[in-house]
Amino acid sequence: MEYISNPTLRFPEYGRNIQLLIDYTVRLEDPDDQEKSAKAIITTMGNLTPQIKENPDYKHILWDHLSIMSDYKLAKYSPYGAPDPELTDSKPEPIIPDTDPMKHPTFGRIIERLIEKCKTIEDLDRRNVLIETITNHMKKSYVVWNKEDINDEVIFKVLKEITEGELEVTDENLKLINAHDFMKSKYKLNQQNNYRNQMNNNRGRFNNNNNQNQNRRYYK
């Protein structure tokens, strides 16, 4: 069977039929037909993975994937050039987990790293910008986990305490995120993601039902 004899897919999200179309396109002798077929495959790949279109460089990504799946034989038609095989075929460095205990687990390890980075910044303007980022993230974390608002002054006080006075807010007019607006936008984003997932699930059920109806026989 062809399914078994074909090698493992480089990008399973596009399906085996896309790989077969790419293999067919590689065998085409006419360059014009080959280019038209490659562009049609790119369109189909985008339709099969609509979530990729949320990335502003999604066309570049699709062409890179097509180049790799064709063993770079169709890369000459990519408007972005061929991806570097050394970069695409190399394995990433293993991620070494950070096992050191967190000093302030309430706010997470990222906040701790931002705080340590902020301590090394000598430029006051840059430091104040990062302090604003840190305090906003601290407030977001509190609002998400506790489902309630917190006064900005409390966040400022906590930052000063956990850094033992090394970092503090000096801008008296600094206002952090509005908790109500933040939770509202977060809820709206969750609703959009749930709707998108539901539509994808319904589309899958519709296609399955169509396939079943096509295979069903009707008798008088």
Coordinates of C-alpha atoms in Angstrom, one line a residue:
M1 CA 0.0 0.0 0.0
E2 CA 1.2 3.5 -0.8
Y3 CA 0.3 4.8 2.7
I4 CA 2.6 2.3 4.3
S5 CA 5.4 2.6 1.7
N6 CA 5.7 6.4 2.1
P7 CA 8.1 7.7 4.6
T8 CA 7.2 9.5 7.8
L9 CA 5.7 12.9 7.2
R10 CA 7.8 15.9 8.0
F11 CA 4.8 18.0 8.8
P12 CA 1.8 15.7 9.7
E13 CA -0.5 18.7 10.1
Y14 CA -0.9 19.0 6.3
G15 CA -1.7 15.3 5.8
R16 CA -0.4 12.7 3.5
N17 CA -2.3 13.9 0.4
I18 CA -0.4 17.2 0.5
Q19 CA 2.9 15.2 0.5
L20 CA 1.6 13.2 -2.5
L21 CA 0.7 16.4 -4.3
I22 CA 4.2 17.7 -3.6
D23 CA 5.8 14.5 -4.9
Y24 CA 3.7 14.8 -8.0
T25 CA 4.7 18.4 -8.6
V26 CA 8.4 17.6 -8.2
R27 CA 8.0 15.1 -11.1
L28 CA 6.4 17.7 -13.4
E29 CA 8.8 18.6 -16.3
D30 CA 7.2 21.9 -17.4
P31 CA 8.5 24.7 -15.1
D32 CA 5.3 26.7 -15.6
D33 CA 3.1 23.8 -14.6
Q34 CA 5.4 23.1 -11.7
E35 CA 5.2 26.6 -10.4
K36 CA 1.4 26.8 -10.8
S37 CA 1.0 23.5 -8.9
A38 CA 3.3 24.7 -6.1
K39 CA 1.3 27.9 -5.6
A40 CA -1.9 25.9 -5.6
I41 CA -0.5 23.6 -2.9
I42 CA 0.5 26.6 -0.8
T43 CA -3.1 27.8 -0.9
T44 CA -4.4 24.4 0.1
M45 CA -1.9 24.2 3.0
G46 CA -3.1 27.5 4.3
N47 CA -6.7 26.3 4.1
L48 CA -5.9 23.1 6.0
T49 CA -4.2 25.0 8.8
P50 CA -6.2 28.3 9.2
Q51 CA -4.7 29.0 12.6
I52 CA -1.3 29.6 10.9
K53 CA -2.8 32.7 9.2
E54 CA -2.8 34.4 12.6
N55 CA 1.0 34.7 12.1
P56 CA 1.8 37.8 10.0
D57 CA 4.6 35.8 8.2
Y58 CA 2.4 32.7 7.6
K59 CA 3.1 32.7 3.8
H60 CA 6.8 32.6 4.5
I61 CA 6.3 29.7 6.9
L62 CA 4.2 27.8 4.3
W63 CA 6.8 28.2 1.6
D64 CA 9.5 27.1 3.9
H65 CA 7.5 24.0 4.8
L66 CA 6.9 23.3 1.1
S67 CA 10.6 23.6 0.4
I68 CA 11.5 21.1 3.1
M69 CA 8.7 18.7 2.2
S70 CA 10.0 18.7 -1.4
D71 CA 13.6 18.2 -0.4
Y72 CA 14.2 21.8 -1.5
K73 CA 13.3 20.9 -5.2
L74 CA 10.5 23.4 -5.2
A75 CA 12.3 26.1 -3.2
K76 CA 13.2 27.9 -6.4
Y77 CA 9.6 29.1 -6.6
S78 CA 9.5 30.6 -3.2
P79 CA 9.4 34.4 -3.1
Y80 CA 11.4 34.2 0.2
G81 CA 14.2 32.0 -1.0
A82 CA 15.1 28.6 0.3
P83 CA 15.5 28.0 4.1
D84 CA 18.9 27.1 5.4
P85 CA 19.0 23.3 5.5
E86 CA 21.6 23.4 8.4
L87 CA 19.1 25.4 10.5
T88 CA 16.0 23.5 9.6
D89 CA 17.5 20.0 9.8
S90 CA 19.5 20.6 13.0
K91 CA 18.1 19.5 16.3
P92 CA 17.6 22.2 18.9
E93 CA 19.7 22.3 22.0
P94 CA 18.1 20.4 24.9
I95 CA 16.3 22.6 27.4
I96 CA 17.8 22.3 30.8
P97 CA 15.0 22.7 33.4
D98 CA 15.6 25.4 36.1
T99 CA 15.3 23.5 39.3
D100 CA 16.4 26.3 41.6
P101 CA 13.6 27.1 44.1
M102 CA 11.8 30.4 43.4
K103 CA 12.1 33.2 45.9
H104 CA 8.7 34.5 45.1
P105 CA 6.5 31.7 43.7
T106 CA 3.4 33.9 43.8
F107 CA 4.6 35.8 40.8
G108 CA 6.5 33.1 39.0
R109 CA 10.1 32.7 37.7
I110 CA 9.7 35.1 34.8
I111 CA 9.1 38.0 37.2
E112 CA 12.1 37.0 39.2
R113 CA 14.3 37.1 36.1
L114 CA 12.9 40.4 35.1
I115 CA 13.6 41.8 38.5
E116 CA 17.2 40.5 38.4
K117 CA 17.7 42.0 35.0
C118 CA 16.2 45.3 36.1
K119 CA 18.7 45.6 38.9
T120 CA 21.5 45.6 36.4
I121 CA 20.1 48.5 34.3
E122 CA 21.8 51.8 35.1
D123 CA 19.8 54.0 32.7
L124 CA 16.9 55.4 34.8
D125 CA 14.5 55.7 31.9
R126 CA 15.0 52.1 30.8
R127 CA 14.8 50.9 34.4
N128 CA 11.5 52.7 35.0
V129 CA 10.1 51.2 31.8
L130 CA 11.0 47.7 33.0
I131 CA 9.6 48.4 36.5
E132 CA 6.3 49.4 34.9
T133 CA 6.3 46.1 32.9
I134 CA 7.1 44.1 36.1
T135 CA 4.4 45.7 38.2
N136 CA 1.8 45.3 35.5
H137 CA 2.6 41.6 35.3
M138 CA 2.5 41.3 39.0
K139 CA -1.0 42.8 39.0
K140 CA -2.1 40.5 36.2
S141 CA -0.9 37.5 38.1
Y142 CA -2.8 38.6 41.2
V143 CA -6.0 39.4 39.3
V144 CA -6.0 36.1 37.4
W145 CA -5.4 33.9 40.4
N146 CA -7.5 35.8 43.0
K147 CA -10.3 36.9 40.7
E148 CA -10.4 40.3 42.3
D149 CA -8.8 43.8 41.9
I150 CA -5.9 45.1 44.0
N151 CA -4.7 48.6 44.6
D152 CA -1.7 49.7 42.6
E153 CA 0.0 51.0 45.7
V154 CA -0.1 47.5 47.2
I155 CA 1.8 46.2 44.1
F156 CA 4.3 49.0 44.4
K157 CA 4.9 48.2 48.1
V158 CA 5.3 44.5 47.4
L159 CA 7.9 45.1 44.7
K160 CA 9.9 47.3 47.1
E161 CA 9.7 44.7 49.8
I162 CA 10.7 41.7 47.7
T163 CA 13.7 43.6 46.2
E164 CA 14.7 44.9 49.6
G165 CA 14.4 48.5 48.4
E166 CA 16.5 48.0 45.2
L167 CA 13.6 48.6 42.9
E168 CA 10.7 51.0 43.6
V169 CA 8.2 53.0 41.6
T170 CA 9.2 56.7 41.5
D171 CA 6.6 57.9 39.1
E172 CA 3.7 59.2 41.2
N173 CA 1.4 59.2 38.1
L174 CA 2.0 55.6 37.2
K175 CA -1.2 53.7 36.6
L176 CA -1.3 50.0 36.2
I177 CA -3.7 48.0 34.1
N178 CA -7.4 48.2 34.8
A179 CA -8.4 44.9 36.3
H180 CA -11.9 45.0 34.9
D181 CA -10.7 45.8 31.4
F182 CA -8.0 43.1 31.6
M183 CA -10.4 40.3 32.7
K184 CA -12.9 41.5 30.1
S185 CA -10.4 41.2 27.3
K186 CA -9.2 37.9 28.6
Y187 CA -12.7 36.6 28.7
K188 CA -13.4 37.8 25.1
L189 CA -10.2 36.1 23.9
N190 CA -11.2 32.8 25.5
Q191 CA -14.7 33.1 23.9
Q192 CA -13.1 33.6 20.5
N193 CA -10.8 30.6 21.0
N194 CA -13.8 28.5 22.1
Y195 CA -15.8 29.6 19.2
R196 CA -13.0 28.8 16.8
N197 CA -12.5 25.4 18.3
Q198 CA -16.2 24.7 18.1
M199 CA -16.4 25.7 14.4
N200 CA -13.4 23.4 13.7
N201 CA -15.1 20.5 15.5
N202 CA -18.4 21.1 13.7
R203 CA -16.6 21.2 10.4
G204 CA -15.0 17.9 11.1
R205 CA -18.4 16.4 12.0
F206 CA -20.0 17.8 8.9
N207 CA -17.2 16.3 6.7
N208 CA -17.6 12.9 8.4
N209 CA -21.4 12.9 8.0
N210 CA -20.9 13.8 4.3
N211 CA -18.5 10.9 3.8
Q212 CA -21.0 8.5 5.6
N213 CA -23.9 9.7 3.4
Q214 CA -21.9 9.3 0.2
N215 CA -21.1 5.7 1.2
R216 CA -24.7 4.9 2.3
R217 CA -27.1 3.1 -0.1
Y218 CA -30.8 3.9 -0.2
Y219 CA -33.5 1.4 -1.2
K220 CA -37.1 1.8 -2.0

